[in-house]
Coordinates of C-alpha atoms and ligand atoms in Angstrom, one line a residue:
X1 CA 7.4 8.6 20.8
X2 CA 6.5 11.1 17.9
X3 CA 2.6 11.6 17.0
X4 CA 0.8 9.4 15.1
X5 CA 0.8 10.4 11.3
X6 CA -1.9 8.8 9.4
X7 CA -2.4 7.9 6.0
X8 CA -5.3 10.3 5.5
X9 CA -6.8 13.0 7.6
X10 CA -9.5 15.9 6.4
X11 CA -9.2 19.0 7.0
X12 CA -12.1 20.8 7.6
X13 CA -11.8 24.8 8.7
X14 CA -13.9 26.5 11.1
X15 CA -16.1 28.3 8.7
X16 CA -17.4 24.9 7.5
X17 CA -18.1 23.7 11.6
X18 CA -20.0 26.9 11.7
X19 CA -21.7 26.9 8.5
X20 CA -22.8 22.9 9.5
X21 CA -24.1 24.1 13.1
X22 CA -26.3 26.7 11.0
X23 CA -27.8 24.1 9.1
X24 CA -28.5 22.3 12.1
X25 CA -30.7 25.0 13.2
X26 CA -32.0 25.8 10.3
X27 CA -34.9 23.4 10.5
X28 CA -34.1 22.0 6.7
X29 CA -31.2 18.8 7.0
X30 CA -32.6 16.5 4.0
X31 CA -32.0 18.1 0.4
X32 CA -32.4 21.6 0.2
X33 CA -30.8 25.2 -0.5
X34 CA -27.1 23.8 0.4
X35 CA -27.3 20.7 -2.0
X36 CA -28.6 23.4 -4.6
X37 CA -25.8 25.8 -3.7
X38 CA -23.2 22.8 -3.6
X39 CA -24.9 22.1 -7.3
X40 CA -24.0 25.4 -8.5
X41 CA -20.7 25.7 -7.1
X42 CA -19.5 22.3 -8.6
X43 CA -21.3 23.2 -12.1
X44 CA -18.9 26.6 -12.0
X45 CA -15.8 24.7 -11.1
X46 CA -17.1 21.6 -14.1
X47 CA -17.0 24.6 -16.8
X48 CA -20.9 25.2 -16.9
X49 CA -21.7 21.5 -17.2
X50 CA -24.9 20.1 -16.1
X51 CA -24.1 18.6 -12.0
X52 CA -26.2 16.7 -9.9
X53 CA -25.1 15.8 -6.2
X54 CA -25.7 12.5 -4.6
X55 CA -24.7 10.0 -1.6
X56 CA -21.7 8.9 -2.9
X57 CA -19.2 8.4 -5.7
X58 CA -20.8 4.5 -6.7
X59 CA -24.5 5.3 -7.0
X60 CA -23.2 8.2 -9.6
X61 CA -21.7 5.7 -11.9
X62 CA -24.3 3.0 -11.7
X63 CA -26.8 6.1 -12.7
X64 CA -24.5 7.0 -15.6
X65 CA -25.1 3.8 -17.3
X66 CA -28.7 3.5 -16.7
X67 CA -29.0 7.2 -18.1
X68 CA -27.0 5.5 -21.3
X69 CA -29.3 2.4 -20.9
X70 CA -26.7 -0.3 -20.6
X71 CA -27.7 -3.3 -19.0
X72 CA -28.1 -7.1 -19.4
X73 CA -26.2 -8.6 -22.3
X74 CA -24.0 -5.3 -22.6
X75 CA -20.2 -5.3 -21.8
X76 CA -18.5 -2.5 -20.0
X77 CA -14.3 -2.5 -20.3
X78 CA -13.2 -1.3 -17.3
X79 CA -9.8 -1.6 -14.7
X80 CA -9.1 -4.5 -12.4
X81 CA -7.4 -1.9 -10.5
X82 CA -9.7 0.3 -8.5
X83 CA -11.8 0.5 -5.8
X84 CA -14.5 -2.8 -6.1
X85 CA -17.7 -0.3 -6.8
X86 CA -16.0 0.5 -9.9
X87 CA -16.8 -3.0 -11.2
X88 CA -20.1 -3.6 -8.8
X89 CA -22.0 -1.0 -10.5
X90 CA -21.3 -2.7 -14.0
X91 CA -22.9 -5.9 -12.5
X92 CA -25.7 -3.7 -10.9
X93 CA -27.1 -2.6 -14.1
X94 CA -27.1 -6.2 -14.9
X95 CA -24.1 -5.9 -17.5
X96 CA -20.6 -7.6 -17.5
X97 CA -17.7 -6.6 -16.6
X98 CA -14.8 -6.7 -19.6
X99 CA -11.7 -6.3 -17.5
X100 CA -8.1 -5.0 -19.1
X101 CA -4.6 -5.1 -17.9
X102 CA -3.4 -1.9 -16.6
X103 CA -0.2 -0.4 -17.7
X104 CA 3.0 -1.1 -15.0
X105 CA 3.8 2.8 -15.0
X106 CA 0.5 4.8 -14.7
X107 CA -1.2 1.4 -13.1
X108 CA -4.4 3.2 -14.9
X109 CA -5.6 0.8 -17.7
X110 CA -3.9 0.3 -20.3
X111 CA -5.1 2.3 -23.4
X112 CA -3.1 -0.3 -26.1
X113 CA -5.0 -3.2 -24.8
X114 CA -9.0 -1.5 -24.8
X115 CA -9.4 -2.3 -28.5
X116 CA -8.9 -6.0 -28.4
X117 CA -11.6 -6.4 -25.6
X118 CA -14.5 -4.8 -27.5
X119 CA -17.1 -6.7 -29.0
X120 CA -20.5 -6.5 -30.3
X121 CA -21.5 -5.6 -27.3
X122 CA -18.9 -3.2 -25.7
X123 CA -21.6 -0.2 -25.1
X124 CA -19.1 1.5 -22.5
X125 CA -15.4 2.6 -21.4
X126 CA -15.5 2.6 -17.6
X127 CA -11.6 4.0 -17.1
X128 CA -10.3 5.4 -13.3
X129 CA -8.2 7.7 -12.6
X130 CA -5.9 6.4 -9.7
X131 CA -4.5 8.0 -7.5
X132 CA -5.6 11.3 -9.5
X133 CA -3.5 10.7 -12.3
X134 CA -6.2 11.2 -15.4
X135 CA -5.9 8.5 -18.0
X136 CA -4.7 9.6 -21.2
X137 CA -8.2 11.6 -22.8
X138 CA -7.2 12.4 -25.9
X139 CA -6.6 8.5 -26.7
X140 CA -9.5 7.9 -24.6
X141 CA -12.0 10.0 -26.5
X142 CA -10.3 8.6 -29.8
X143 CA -11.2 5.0 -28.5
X144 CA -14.7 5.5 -27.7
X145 CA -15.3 7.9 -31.3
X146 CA -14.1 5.3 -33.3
X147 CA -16.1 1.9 -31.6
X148 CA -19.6 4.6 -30.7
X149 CA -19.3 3.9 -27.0
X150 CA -20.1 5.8 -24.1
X151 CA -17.6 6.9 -21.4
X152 CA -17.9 6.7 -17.5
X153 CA -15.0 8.4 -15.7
X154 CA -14.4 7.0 -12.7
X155 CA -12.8 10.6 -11.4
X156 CA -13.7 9.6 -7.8
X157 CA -9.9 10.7 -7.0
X158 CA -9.4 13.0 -9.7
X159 CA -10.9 16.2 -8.7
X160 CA -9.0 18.8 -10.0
X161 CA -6.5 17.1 -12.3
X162 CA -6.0 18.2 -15.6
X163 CA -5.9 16.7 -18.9
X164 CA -3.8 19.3 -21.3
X165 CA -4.4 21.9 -19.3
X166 CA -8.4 21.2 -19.1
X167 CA -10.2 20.3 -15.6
X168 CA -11.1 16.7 -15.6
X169 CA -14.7 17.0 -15.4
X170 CA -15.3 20.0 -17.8
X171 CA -15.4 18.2 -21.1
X172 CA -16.1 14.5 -22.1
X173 CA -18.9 11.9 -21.2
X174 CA -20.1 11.6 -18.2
X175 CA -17.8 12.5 -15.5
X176 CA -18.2 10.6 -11.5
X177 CA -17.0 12.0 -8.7
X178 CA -16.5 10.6 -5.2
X179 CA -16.4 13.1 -2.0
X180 CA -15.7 10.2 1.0
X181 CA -13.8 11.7 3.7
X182 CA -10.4 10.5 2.4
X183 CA -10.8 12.5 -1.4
X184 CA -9.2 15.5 -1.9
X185 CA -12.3 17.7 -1.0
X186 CA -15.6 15.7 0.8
X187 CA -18.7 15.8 2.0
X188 CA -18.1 13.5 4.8
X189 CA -20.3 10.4 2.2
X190 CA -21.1 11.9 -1.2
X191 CA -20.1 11.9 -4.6
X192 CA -21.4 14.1 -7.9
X193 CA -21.6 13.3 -11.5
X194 CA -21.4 15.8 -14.6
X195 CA -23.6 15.3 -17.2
X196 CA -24.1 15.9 -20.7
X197 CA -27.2 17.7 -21.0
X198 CA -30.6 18.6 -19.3
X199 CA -32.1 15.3 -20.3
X200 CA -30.0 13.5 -18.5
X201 CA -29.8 15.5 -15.6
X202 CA -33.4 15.1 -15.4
X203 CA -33.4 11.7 -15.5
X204 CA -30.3 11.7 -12.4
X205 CA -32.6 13.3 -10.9
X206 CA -35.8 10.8 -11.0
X207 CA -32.7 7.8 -10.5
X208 CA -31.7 9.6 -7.5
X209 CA -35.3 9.9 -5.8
X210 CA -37.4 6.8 -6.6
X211 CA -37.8 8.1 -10.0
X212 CA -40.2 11.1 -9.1
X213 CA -40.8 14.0 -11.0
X214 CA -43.1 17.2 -9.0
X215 CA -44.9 19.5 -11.1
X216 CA -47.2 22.1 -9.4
X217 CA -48.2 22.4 -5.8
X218 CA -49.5 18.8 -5.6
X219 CA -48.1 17.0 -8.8
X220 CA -46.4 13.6 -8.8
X221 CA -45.4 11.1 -11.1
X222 CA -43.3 8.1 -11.3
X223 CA -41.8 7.2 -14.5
X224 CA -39.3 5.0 -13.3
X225 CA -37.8 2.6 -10.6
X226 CA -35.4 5.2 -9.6
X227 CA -33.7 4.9 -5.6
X228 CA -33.1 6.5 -2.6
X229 CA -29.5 8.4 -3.6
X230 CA -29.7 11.9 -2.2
X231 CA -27.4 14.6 -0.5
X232 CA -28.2 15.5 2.7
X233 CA -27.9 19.8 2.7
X234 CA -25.6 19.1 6.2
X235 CA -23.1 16.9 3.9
X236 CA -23.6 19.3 1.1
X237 CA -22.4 21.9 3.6
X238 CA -19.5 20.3 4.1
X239 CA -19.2 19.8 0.6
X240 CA -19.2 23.8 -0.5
X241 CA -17.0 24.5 2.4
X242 CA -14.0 21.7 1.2
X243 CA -14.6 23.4 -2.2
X244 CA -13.7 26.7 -1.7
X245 CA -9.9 25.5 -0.4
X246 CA -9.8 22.3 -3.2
X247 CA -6.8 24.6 -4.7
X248 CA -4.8 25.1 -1.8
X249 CA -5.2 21.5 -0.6
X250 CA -4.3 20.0 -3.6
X251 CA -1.2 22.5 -4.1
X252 CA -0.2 21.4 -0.5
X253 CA -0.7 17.9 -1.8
X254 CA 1.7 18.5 -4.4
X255 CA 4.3 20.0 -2.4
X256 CA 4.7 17.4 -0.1
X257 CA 5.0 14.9 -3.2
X258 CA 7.6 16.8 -4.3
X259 CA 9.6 16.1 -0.8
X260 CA 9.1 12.3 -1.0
X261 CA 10.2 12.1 -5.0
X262 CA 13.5 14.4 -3.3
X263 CA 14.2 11.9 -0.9
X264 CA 12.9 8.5 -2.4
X265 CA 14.3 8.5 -6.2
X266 CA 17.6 7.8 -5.6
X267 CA 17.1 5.1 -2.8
X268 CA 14.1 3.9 -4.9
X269 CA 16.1 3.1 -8.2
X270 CA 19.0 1.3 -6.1
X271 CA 16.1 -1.2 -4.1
X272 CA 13.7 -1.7 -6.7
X273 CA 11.0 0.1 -5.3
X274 CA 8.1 1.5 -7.5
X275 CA 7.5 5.3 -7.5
X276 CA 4.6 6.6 -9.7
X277 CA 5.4 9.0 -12.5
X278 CA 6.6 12.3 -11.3
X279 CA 3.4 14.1 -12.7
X280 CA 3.1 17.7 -11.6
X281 CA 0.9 19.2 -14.5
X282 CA -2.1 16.8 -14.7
X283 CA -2.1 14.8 -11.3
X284 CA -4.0 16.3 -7.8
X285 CA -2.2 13.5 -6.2
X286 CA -4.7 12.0 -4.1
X287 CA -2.6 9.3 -3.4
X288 CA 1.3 8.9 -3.1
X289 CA 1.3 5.1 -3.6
X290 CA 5.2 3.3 -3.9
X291 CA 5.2 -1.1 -5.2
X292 CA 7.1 -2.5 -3.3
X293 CA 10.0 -4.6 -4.9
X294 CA 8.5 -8.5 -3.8
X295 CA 11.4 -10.2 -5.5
X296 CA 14.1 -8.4 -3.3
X297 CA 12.3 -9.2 0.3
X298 CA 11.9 -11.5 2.7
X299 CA 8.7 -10.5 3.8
X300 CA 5.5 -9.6 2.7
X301 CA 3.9 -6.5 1.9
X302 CA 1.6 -7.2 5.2
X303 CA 5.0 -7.7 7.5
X304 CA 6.1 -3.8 6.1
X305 CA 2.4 -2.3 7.0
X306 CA 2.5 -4.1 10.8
X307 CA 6.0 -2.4 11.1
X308 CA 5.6 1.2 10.3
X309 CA 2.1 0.3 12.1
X310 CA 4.2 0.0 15.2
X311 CA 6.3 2.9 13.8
X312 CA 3.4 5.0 14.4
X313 CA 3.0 5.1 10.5
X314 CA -0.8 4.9 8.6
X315 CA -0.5 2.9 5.4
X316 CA -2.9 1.4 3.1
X317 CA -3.7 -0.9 0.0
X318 CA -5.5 0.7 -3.1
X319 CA -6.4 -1.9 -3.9
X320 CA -6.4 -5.6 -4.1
X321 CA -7.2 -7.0 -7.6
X322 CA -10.9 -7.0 -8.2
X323 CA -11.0 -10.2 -10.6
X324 CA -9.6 -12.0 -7.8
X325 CA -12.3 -11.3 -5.4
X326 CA -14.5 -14.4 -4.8
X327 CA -17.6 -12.7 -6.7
X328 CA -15.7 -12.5 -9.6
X329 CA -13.8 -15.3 -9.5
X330 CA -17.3 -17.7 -9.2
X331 CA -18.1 -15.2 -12.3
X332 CA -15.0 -16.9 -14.1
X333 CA -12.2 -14.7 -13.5
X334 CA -8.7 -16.4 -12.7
X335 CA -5.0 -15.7 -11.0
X336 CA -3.2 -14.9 -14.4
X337 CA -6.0 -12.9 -16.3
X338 CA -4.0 -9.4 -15.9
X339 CA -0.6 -10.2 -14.6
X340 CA 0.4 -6.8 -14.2
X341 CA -2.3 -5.6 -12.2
X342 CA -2.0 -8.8 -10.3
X343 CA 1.8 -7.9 -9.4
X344 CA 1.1 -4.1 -8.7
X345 CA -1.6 -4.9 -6.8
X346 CA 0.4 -7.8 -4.9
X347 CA 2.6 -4.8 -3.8
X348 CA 1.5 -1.2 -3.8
X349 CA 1.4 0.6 -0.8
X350 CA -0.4 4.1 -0.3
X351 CA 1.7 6.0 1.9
X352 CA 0.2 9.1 4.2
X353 CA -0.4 12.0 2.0
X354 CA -2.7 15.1 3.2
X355 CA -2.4 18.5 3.2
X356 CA -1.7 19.4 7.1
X357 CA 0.9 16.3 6.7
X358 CA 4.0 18.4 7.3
X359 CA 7.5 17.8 5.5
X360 CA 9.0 16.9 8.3
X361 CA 6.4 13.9 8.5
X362 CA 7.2 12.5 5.2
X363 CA 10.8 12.5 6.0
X364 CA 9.9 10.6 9.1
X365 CA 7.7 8.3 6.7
X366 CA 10.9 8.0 4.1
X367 CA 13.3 7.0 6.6
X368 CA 11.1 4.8 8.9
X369 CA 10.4 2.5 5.4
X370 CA 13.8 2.9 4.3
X371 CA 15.3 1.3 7.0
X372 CA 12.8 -1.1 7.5
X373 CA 12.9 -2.5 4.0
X374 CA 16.9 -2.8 4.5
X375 CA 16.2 -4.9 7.6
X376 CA 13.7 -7.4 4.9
X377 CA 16.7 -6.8 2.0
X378 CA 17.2 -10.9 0.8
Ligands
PLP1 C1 -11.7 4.7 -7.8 C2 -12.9 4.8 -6.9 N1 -14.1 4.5 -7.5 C3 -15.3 4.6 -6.8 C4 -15.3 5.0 -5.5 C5 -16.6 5.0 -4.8 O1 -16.9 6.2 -4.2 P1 -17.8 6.3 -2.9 O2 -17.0 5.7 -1.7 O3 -18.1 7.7 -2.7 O4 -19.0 5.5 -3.2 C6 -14.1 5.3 -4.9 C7 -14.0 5.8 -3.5 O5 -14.2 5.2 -2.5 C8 -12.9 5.2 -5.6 O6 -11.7 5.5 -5.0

């Protein structure tokens, strides 16, 4: 039987082994000279921004709105589709989630439906970027201009998209990025967010380490309740080292795309089956995710993952619908809120996409769920 091809898989080079067994013996493994290197390198790449590094991809947002200072009795409009921590962190700070029906195409939120959700007290715009396709940012921006509220991007997957030509990341509000092990580029756990000023990088800072601030030899104060969200300089090792090949890994990404759009659009129109938009100018495609058409088969999206399972095929679901998570649904949230989402998310399918994936594999990937969707075909 052929090898096993999984959904995800880093690739880390030698150079970055190396560089992590040098940091092992360097006697410094907490926060040090690598997270301040890793700082600097993703400031360059973020157009000169203000970066701060930090365990992971959540924490970063949940600090984003503290910096803005939203919290109880302050509404945040944000995606049923995504990742749960995109929605946790809203209920964190101790605001509410305002959740809007994402658009069938893009499956990012939809932009027409934002400015019928926002009250009095909308403060912020939490949008994601899924699969690394950025959500329209001009309209964005226009959005959040107009009503005075903040911005949030959730660009966990979106590191180095482009928005009209512009990194995501190098303009706009605050900007969060996730670096677990199956992003484009990671530091095994981590995440980063890019900030507006030195103000608030300041205050990342005192959020990220119990709210201290060092002045002098022997200097410490505490000005607020910050927690314990810091970069280890082994992860940030990783971190600089994944950098340095983001380009090629995401051009690799794209290539590979472009095979399964040559061999699924024609089959995919005749079945039903979703493909995303064939975006090769903004997207880093950190996901290739097909819906699958429900109404056509006999089975259910679980039946097709066990089969190419057994095919020796990875698959996954990003992601079920938060609202109907039992959290939120004690928190009032209902089957029939956002029916899109609720139909897309019924049926999507992530589908293995990395860069040392070969062509060959996603042939092996087309055919082996070609075949076994005819088998399902009511
Ligand atoms: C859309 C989205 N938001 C937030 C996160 C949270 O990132 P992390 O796992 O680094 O906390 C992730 C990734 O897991 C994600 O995909």
């Amino acid at each position: 039987m052929s090898a096993r091809i999984p959904l995800t898989r880093p690739t880390v080079d030698e150079a970055t082994i190396a560089g992590v067994a040098d940091v092992l013996r360097s006697g410094w493994l907490t926060s040090g000279p690598q997270v301040k290197a890793f700082e600097t390198a993703l400031s360059e790449f973020f157009g000169g921004r203000p970066v701060r590094a930090f365990n992971s991809g959540t924490c970063t947002m949940a600090i984003a709105l503290r910096i803005a200072g939203i919290g109880a009795g302050d509404e945040v409009i944000t995606t049923p589709l995504s990742w749960v921590a995109t929605s946790n962190v809203v209920l964190e700070v101790g605001a509410t989630p305002k959740f809007v029906d994402i658009d069938a195409s893009t499956r990012n939120i939809d932009l027409n439906l934002i400015e019928a959700a926002i009250t009095a007290k909308t403060r912020a715009l939490l949008p994601v970027d899924l699969a690394g396709l950025p959500v329209d940012r001009t309209r964005l921006y226009a959005i959040a201009r107009k009503h005075q509220l903040r911005v949030v991007e959730d660009a966990a997957q979106s590191l180095g998209s482009l928005w009209q030509g512009k990194r995501i990341g190098s303009f706009g509000d605050f900007v969060s990025v996730s670096f677990h092990p199956n992003k484009n580029a990671t530091s095994i756990e981590g995440g980063c967010l890019v900030l507006n000023d030195e103000r608030e990088a300041k205050l990342a800072e005192q959020y990220r380490l119990q709210g201290v601030v060092r002045s002098g030899y022997d200097g410490m104060e505490v000005e607020l309740a910050g927690g314990k969200f810091n970069l280890t300089d082994v992860a940030a090792r990783v971190g600089l080292g994944q950098l340095a090949h983001l380009d090629e890994f995401n051009a690799q990404r794209r290539e590979l795309v472009r095979r399964y759009f040559a061999l699924l659009s024609d089959p995919a129109m005749k079945i039903g089956l979703g493909l995303p938009p064939a975006d090769f100018s903004n997207s880093n495609w950190h996901m290739f995710q097909v819906v699958l058409p429900e109404a056509r088969l006999n089975v259910r999206r679980a039946q097709i993952m066990a089969e190419l399972d057994a095919a020796g095929i990875g698959t996954g679901v990003h992601y079920p619908a938060i609202h109907l998570f039992a959290l939120y649904r004690r928190l009032g949230w209902k089957a029939g809120d956002f029916p899109i989402a609720e139909q897309v998310c019924r049926n999507i399918l992530s589908l293995p996409l990395f860069p040392a994936m070969s062509p060959a594999d996603v042939e092996r990937v087309v055919d082996t769920l070609l075949s076994i969707l005819a088998a399902h075909r009511k």
